[in-house]
Amino acid sequence: MDILGLLPQFGSIIWTLLAFVLALSIIVAIHEYGHYIVGRWSGIHAEVFSLGFGPVLYSRVDKHGTVWQFALLPFGGYVKFLGDANAASAPDGEVVREMTPQEQRRTMPGAPLWARAATVAAGPVFNFILSIIIFAAVVFARGEVADPLAVGALREMPAVQELQVGDELLAISGVPVPSFDDGVGFDALEAQIEKSADVVYTVARAGLERDVMGPYPYPALITQVAPQSAALAAGLRVGDVITAIDGAPVFAFAQLKVAVESGNGAPLLLDLWNAGEERQVTLSPKRVDEPQADNSFITQWRIGVAGGLFFEPATQPTSIGSALGNGVAQTQRIIEGSLSGMYHMVTGAISSCNLSGPIGIAQTSGAMASQGAMSFIWFIAVLSTAVGLLNLFPIPILDGGHLVFYAYEAVVGKPPSDKVLRIFMSVGLVMILSLMVFALGNDIFCP
């Protein structure tokens, strides 16, 4: 066996695990802190705040009497409140009944219904808040595309480009560039401009109007590589420019899209250019179920890359309010898309292979981290939304299951008995473990 040949792969596995543990730890910490801080505000005492499970590596007791600890297995965490029988917040009825009324008020089972419900709901809510803040921060840091459209930075391209940073784009192939204030995006231009490898750009430079040459506005340039995609497996990188497909020259991303979608999964030979270096790769597109604007799904062949303009548009600052609105909208889109995806999987409209397990999530973590800090931070926000949504499912042992019990108590006037709760908790545990095994099977056996 070639041990040295395994070293790059081993390093990739370590990087993937580290990225996964980091992402999960941040999300779990925020989730559990939501439970902890709202519980404390509500008068419920937290005995233990743990990141990880198993043997304790480090712990300390704060002034409120809560033990804060790091445990050996960093794949989750929990807050154990006074009166909880275990980390799943199952009530310890016998212990609570022996307490004084004052002591019972500081327990989870003995607290008022509103306090328990708020404490349980706070975990998923804090996950959504984290996602909104991250999405908003990314949008705020990037700014919004300046209007009128101007060149902010030029990407390396194999074609001739005479544009310069600061050029204001007036027209492309004689078609005027619309103002964003008119509600017309720059993408709408592509349907009107001449399809050619070399394009004439009319720009305003230093107060003068001039015509300069440049590549097609949307070249076959890779600006993002999707995790668990054919492109990632084949070694495609951000910045690669596809110059030919099966020997036929291409200059537009739309040509790549047509070749992939019409090939019915047949292998494609791609000629690539990146910073003067040329290479070839062969890859086979994968069938992908893609969400649509109406929350339906369509199955397409994809290699897993995204494109963009051959230059980075100049940006201008955006307001905090606008950035937060964008963060809320992005979080809402993820929630709606996730619910739609699960519904379509249950009904059989799309493949159940769309459900990833821990291996798939870990691979995605590593892939996003390898594409830069901004991509990894964005992924944390997406995963945080997914974790918050999952915890709201009405499954015993999850936060949503506890909220169902509280709703029952609000209607009936008393909580379910300890015996009934233990049975439901056992059923919920079996359901979660079954889901994890199913998702893990997807990671292993799905193409």
PDB file of N, CA and C in Angstrom, residues 131-188:
ATOM      1  N   SER A 131     -28.568  33.047  12.355  1.00  0.00           N
ATOM      2  CA  SER A 131     -28.591  33.043  10.889  1.00  0.00           C
ATOM      3  C   SER A 131     -28.870  34.437  10.336  1.00  0.00           C
ATOM      4  N   ILE A 132     -29.855  35.102  10.899  1.00  0.00           N
ATOM      5  CA  ILE A 132     -30.201  36.446  10.426  1.00  0.00           C
ATOM      6  C   ILE A 132     -29.033  37.402  10.588  1.00  0.00           C
ATOM      7  N   ILE A 133     -28.364  37.334  11.732  1.00  0.00           N
ATOM      8  CA  ILE A 133     -27.228  38.232  11.991  1.00  0.00           C
ATOM      9  C   ILE A 133     -26.097  37.957  11.005  1.00  0.00           C
ATOM     10  N   ILE A 134     -25.790  36.673  10.770  1.00  0.00           N
ATOM     11  CA  ILE A 134     -24.702  36.345   9.847  1.00  0.00           C
ATOM     12  C   ILE A 134     -25.043  36.788   8.431  1.00  0.00           C
ATOM     13  N   PHE A 135     -26.234  36.444   7.955  1.00  0.00           N
ATOM     14  CA  PHE A 135     -26.627  36.855   6.601  1.00  0.00           C
ATOM     15  C   PHE A 135     -26.577  38.374   6.463  1.00  0.00           C
ATOM     16  N   ALA A 136     -27.095  39.073   7.477  1.00  0.00           N
ATOM     17  CA  ALA A 136     -27.104  40.535   7.436  1.00  0.00           C
ATOM     18  C   ALA A 136     -25.685  41.089   7.453  1.00  0.00           C
ATOM     19  N   ALA A 137     -24.813  40.497   8.269  1.00  0.00           N
ATOM     20  CA  ALA A 137     -23.430  40.980   8.362  1.00  0.00           C
ATOM     21  C   ALA A 137     -22.692  40.798   7.041  1.00  0.00           C
ATOM     22  N   VAL A 138     -22.928  39.657   6.371  1.00  0.00           N
ATOM     23  CA  VAL A 138     -22.273  39.414   5.084  1.00  0.00           C
ATOM     24  C   VAL A 138     -22.748  40.428   4.054  1.00  0.00           C
ATOM     25  N   VAL A 139     -24.047  40.657   4.000  1.00  0.00           N
ATOM     26  CA  VAL A 139     -24.590  41.635   3.052  1.00  0.00           C
ATOM     27  C   VAL A 139     -24.065  43.024   3.367  1.00  0.00           C
ATOM     28  N   PHE A 140     -24.020  43.364   4.657  1.00  0.00           N
ATOM     29  CA  PHE A 140     -23.541  44.698   5.051  1.00  0.00           C
ATOM     30  C   PHE A 140     -22.063  44.871   4.700  1.00  0.00           C
ATOM     31  N   ALA A 141     -21.270  43.808   4.908  1.00  0.00           N
ATOM     32  CA  ALA A 141     -19.836  43.899   4.610  1.00  0.00           C
ATOM     33  C   ALA A 141     -19.578  44.002   3.109  1.00  0.00           C
ATOM     34  N   ARG A 142     -20.352  43.285   2.325  1.00  0.00           N
ATOM     35  CA  ARG A 142     -20.156  43.312   0.873  1.00  0.00           C
ATOM     36  C   ARG A 142     -20.704  44.584   0.245  1.00  0.00           C
ATOM     37  N   GLY A 143     -21.736  45.144   0.853  1.00  0.00           N
ATOM     38  CA  GLY A 143     -22.395  46.291   0.248  1.00  0.00           C
ATOM     39  C   GLY A 143     -23.295  45.847  -0.886  1.00  0.00           C
ATOM     40  N   GLU A 144     -23.912  46.806  -1.542  1.00  0.00           N
ATOM     41  CA  GLU A 144     -24.775  46.500  -2.686  1.00  0.00           C
ATOM     42  C   GLU A 144     -24.157  47.066  -3.958  1.00  0.00           C
ATOM     43  N   VAL A 145     -24.526  46.474  -5.075  1.00  0.00           N
ATOM     44  CA  VAL A 145     -23.953  46.903  -6.354  1.00  0.00           C
ATOM     45  C   VAL A 145     -24.279  48.377  -6.585  1.00  0.00           C
ATOM     46  N   ALA A 146     -23.241  49.133  -6.918  1.00  0.00           N
ATOM     47  CA  ALA A 146     -23.408  50.577  -7.126  1.00  0.00           C
ATOM     48  C   ALA A 146     -24.208  50.845  -8.398  1.00  0.00           C
ATOM     49  N   ASP A 147     -24.946  51.907  -8.360  1.00  0.00           N
ATOM     50  CA  ASP A 147     -25.730  52.325  -9.514  1.00  0.00           C
ATOM     51  C   ASP A 147     -25.360  53.780  -9.818  1.00  0.00           C
ATOM     52  N   PRO A 148     -24.798  54.084 -10.991  1.00  0.00           N
ATOM     53  CA  PRO A 148     -24.656  53.243 -12.178  1.00  0.00           C
ATOM     54  C   PRO A 148     -23.576  52.164 -12.020  1.00  0.00           C
ATOM     55  N   LEU A 149     -23.702  51.112 -12.831  1.00  0.00           N
ATOM     56  CA  LEU A 149     -22.814  49.968 -12.762  1.00  0.00           C
ATOM     57  C   LEU A 149     -21.409  50.372 -13.171  1.00  0.00           C
ATOM     58  N   ALA A 150     -20.424  49.975 -12.343  1.00  0.00           N
ATOM     59  CA  ALA A 150     -19.028  50.276 -12.631  1.00  0.00           C
ATOM     60  C   ALA A 150     -18.171  49.076 -12.267  1.00  0.00           C
ATOM     61  N   VAL A 151     -16.962  49.037 -12.834  1.00  0.00           N
ATOM     62  CA  VAL A 151     -16.035  47.936 -12.586  1.00  0.00           C
ATOM     63  C   VAL A 151     -15.332  48.168 -11.257  1.00  0.00           C
ATOM     64  N   GLY A 152     -15.513  47.221 -10.319  1.00  0.00           N
ATOM     65  CA  GLY A 152     -14.844  47.322  -9.024  1.00  0.00           C
ATOM     66  C   GLY A 152     -13.518  46.600  -9.008  1.00  0.00           C
ATOM     67  N   ALA A 153     -13.448  45.455  -9.680  1.00  0.00           N
ATOM     68  CA  ALA A 153     -12.211  44.671  -9.787  1.00  0.00           C
ATOM     69  C   ALA A 153     -12.346  43.765 -10.998  1.00  0.00           C
ATOM     70  N   LEU A 154     -11.219  43.460 -11.620  1.00  0.00           N
ATOM     71  CA  LEU A 154     -11.206  42.606 -12.802  1.00  0.00           C
ATOM     72  C   LEU A 154     -10.704  41.219 -12.417  1.00  0.00           C
ATOM     73  N   ARG A 155     -11.415  40.196 -12.884  1.00  0.00           N
ATOM     74  CA  ARG A 155     -10.971  38.833 -12.674  1.00  0.00           C
ATOM     75  C   ARG A 155     -10.039  38.426 -13.817  1.00  0.00           C
ATOM     76  N   GLU A 156      -9.147  37.504 -13.527  1.00  0.00           N
ATOM     77  CA  GLU A 156      -8.210  37.048 -14.557  1.00  0.00           C
ATOM     78  C   GLU A 156      -8.960  36.232 -15.596  1.00  0.00           C
ATOM     79  N   MET A 157      -8.756  36.595 -16.867  1.00  0.00           N
ATOM     80  CA  MET A 157      -9.442  35.936 -17.967  1.00  0.00           C
ATOM     81  C   MET A 157      -8.449  35.658 -19.090  1.00  0.00           C
ATOM     82  N   PRO A 158      -8.675  34.564 -19.863  1.00  0.00           N
ATOM     83  CA  PRO A 158      -7.784  34.297 -20.996  1.00  0.00           C
ATOM     84  C   PRO A 158      -8.041  35.230 -22.175  1.00  0.00           C
ATOM     85  N   ALA A 159      -9.231  35.821 -22.240  1.00  0.00           N
ATOM     86  CA  ALA A 159      -9.573  36.700 -23.360  1.00  0.00           C
ATOM     87  C   ALA A 159      -9.037  38.113 -23.131  1.00  0.00           C
ATOM     88  N   VAL A 160      -8.976  38.864 -24.221  1.00  0.00           N
ATOM     89  CA  VAL A 160      -8.530  40.253 -24.140  1.00  0.00           C
ATOM     90  C   VAL A 160      -9.582  41.082 -23.405  1.00  0.00           C
ATOM     91  N   GLN A 161      -9.135  41.895 -22.466  1.00  0.00           N
ATOM     92  CA  GLN A 161     -10.062  42.801 -21.801  1.00  0.00           C
ATOM     93  C   GLN A 161      -9.384  44.151 -21.606  1.00  0.00           C
ATOM     94  N   GLU A 162      -9.992  45.160 -22.188  1.00  0.00           N
ATOM     95  CA  GLU A 162      -9.436  46.506 -22.141  1.00  0.00           C
ATOM     96  C   GLU A 162     -10.118  47.371 -21.089  1.00  0.00           C
ATOM     97  N   LEU A 163     -11.061  46.796 -20.343  1.00  0.00           N
ATOM     98  CA  LEU A 163     -11.721  47.565 -19.289  1.00  0.00           C
ATOM     99  C   LEU A 163     -10.752  47.815 -18.133  1.00  0.00           C
ATOM    100  N   GLN A 164     -11.029  48.841 -17.380  1.00  0.00           N
ATOM    101  CA  GLN A 164     -10.212  49.196 -16.229  1.00  0.00           C
ATOM    102  C   GLN A 164     -11.101  49.388 -15.003  1.00  0.00           C
ATOM    103  N   VAL A 165     -10.491  49.199 -13.845  1.00  0.00           N
ATOM    104  CA  VAL A 165     -11.208  49.430 -12.595  1.00  0.00           C
ATOM    105  C   VAL A 165     -11.694  50.881 -12.557  1.00  0.00           C
ATOM    106  N   GLY A 166     -12.953  51.086 -12.242  1.00  0.00           N
ATOM    107  CA  GLY A 166     -13.535  52.425 -12.205  1.00  0.00           C
ATOM    108  C   GLY A 166     -14.334  52.772 -13.435  1.00  0.00           C
ATOM    109  N   ASP A 167     -14.189  51.985 -14.516  1.00  0.00           N
ATOM    110  CA  ASP A 167     -14.985  52.249 -15.720  1.00  0.00           C
ATOM    111  C   ASP A 167     -16.471  52.129 -15.408  1.00  0.00           C
ATOM    112  N   GLU A 168     -17.237  53.108 -15.839  1.00  0.00           N
ATOM    113  CA  GLU A 168     -18.692  53.045 -15.706  1.00  0.00           C
ATOM    114  C   GLU A 168     -19.267  52.499 -17.001  1.00  0.00           C
ATOM    115  N   LEU A 169     -20.047  51.423 -16.911  1.00  0.00           N
ATOM    116  CA  LEU A 169     -20.583  50.781 -18.107  1.00  0.00           C
ATOM    117  C   LEU A 169     -21.827  51.518 -18.583  1.00  0.00           C
ATOM    118  N   LEU A 170     -21.760  51.991 -19.829  1.00  0.00           N
ATOM    119  CA  LEU A 170     -22.872  52.698 -20.440  1.00  0.00           C
ATOM    120  C   LEU A 170     -23.673  51.805 -21.379  1.00  0.00           C
ATOM    121  N   ALA A 171     -22.969  50.936 -22.139  1.00  0.00           N
ATOM    122  CA  ALA A 171     -23.646  50.065 -23.093  1.00  0.00           C
ATOM    123  C   ALA A 171     -22.773  48.852 -23.370  1.00  0.00           C
ATOM    124  N   ILE A 172     -23.421  47.744 -23.757  1.00  0.00           N
ATOM    125  CA  ILE A 172     -22.718  46.520 -24.140  1.00  0.00           C
ATOM    126  C   ILE A 172     -23.263  46.097 -25.488  1.00  0.00           C
ATOM    127  N   SER A 173     -22.370  46.008 -26.467  1.00  0.00           N
ATOM    128  CA  SER A 173     -22.777  45.710 -27.849  1.00  0.00           C
ATOM    129  C   SER A 173     -23.867  46.659 -28.316  1.00  0.00           C
ATOM    130  N   GLY A 174     -23.776  47.916 -27.890  1.00  0.00           N
ATOM    131  CA  GLY A 174     -24.728  48.938 -28.302  1.00  0.00           C
ATOM    132  C   GLY A 174     -26.014  48.951 -27.509  1.00  0.00           C
ATOM    133  N   VAL A 175     -26.210  48.002 -26.594  1.00  0.00           N
ATOM    134  CA  VAL A 175     -27.420  47.958 -25.773  1.00  0.00           C
ATOM    135  C   VAL A 175     -27.168  48.727 -24.477  1.00  0.00           C
ATOM    136  N   PRO A 176     -27.944  49.791 -24.215  1.00  0.00           N
ATOM    137  CA  PRO A 176     -27.698  50.593 -23.013  1.00  0.00           C
ATOM    138  C   PRO A 176     -27.839  49.764 -21.735  1.00  0.00           C
ATOM    139  N   VAL A 177     -26.959  50.024 -20.780  1.00  0.00           N
ATOM    140  CA  VAL A 177     -27.038  49.364 -19.469  1.00  0.00           C
ATOM    141  C   VAL A 177     -28.114  50.072 -18.650  1.00  0.00           C
ATOM    142  N   PRO A 178     -29.143  49.356 -18.201  1.00  0.00           N
ATOM    143  CA  PRO A 178     -30.244  50.020 -17.490  1.00  0.00           C
ATOM    144  C   PRO A 178     -29.837  50.428 -16.081  1.00  0.00           C
ATOM    145  N   SER A 179     -30.580  51.349 -15.536  1.00  0.00           N
ATOM    146  CA  SER A 179     -30.371  51.758 -14.151  1.00  0.00           C
ATOM    147  C   SER A 179     -31.101  50.789 -13.238  1.00  0.00           C
ATOM    148  N   PHE A 180     -30.461  50.430 -12.134  1.00  0.00           N
ATOM    149  CA  PHE A 180     -31.107  49.534 -11.182  1.00  0.00           C
ATOM    150  C   PHE A 180     -32.331  50.200 -10.554  1.00  0.00           C
ATOM    151  N   ASP A 181     -32.360  51.516 -10.559  1.00  0.00           N
ATOM    152  CA  ASP A 181     -33.512  52.226  -9.998  1.00  0.00           C
ATOM    153  C   ASP A 181     -34.782  51.952 -10.789  1.00  0.00           C
ATOM    154  N   ASP A 182     -34.609  51.524 -12.047  1.00  0.00           N
ATOM    155  CA  ASP A 182     -35.769  51.226 -12.884  1.00  0.00           C
ATOM    156  C   ASP A 182     -36.327  49.828 -12.620  1.00  0.00           C
ATOM    157  N   GLY A 183     -35.680  49.112 -11.695  1.00  0.00           N
ATOM    158  CA  GLY A 183     -36.130  47.762 -11.374  1.00  0.00           C
ATOM    159  C   GLY A 183     -35.678  46.724 -12.383  1.00  0.00           C
ATOM    160  N   VAL A 184     -34.748  47.081 -13.272  1.00  0.00           N
ATOM    161  CA  VAL A 184     -34.236  46.160 -14.289  1.00  0.00           C
ATOM    162  C   VAL A 184     -32.839  45.720 -13.870  1.00  0.00           C
ATOM    163  N   GLY A 185     -32.642  44.437 -13.666  1.00  0.00           N
ATOM    164  CA  GLY A 185     -31.336  43.924 -13.272  1.00  0.00           C
ATOM    165  C   GLY A 185     -30.406  43.817 -14.461  1.00  0.00           C
ATOM    166  N   PHE A 186     -29.109  43.755 -14.166  1.00  0.00           N
ATOM    167  CA  PHE A 186     -28.116  43.650 -15.226  1.00  0.00           C
ATOM    168  C   PHE A 186     -28.257  42.334 -15.978  1.00  0.00           C
ATOM    169  N   ASP A 187     -28.776  41.289 -15.291  1.00  0.00           N
ATOM    170  CA  ASP A 187     -28.932  39.988 -15.940  1.00  0.00           C
ATOM    171  C   ASP A 187     -29.849  40.064 -17.159  1.00  0.00           C
ATOM    172  N   ALA A 188     -30.794  41.005 -17.136  1.00  0.00           N
ATOM    173  CA  ALA A 188     -31.737  41.110 -18.249  1.00  0.00           C
ATOM    174  C   ALA A 188     -31.040  41.493 -19.546  1.00  0.00           C
TER     175      ALA A 188
END
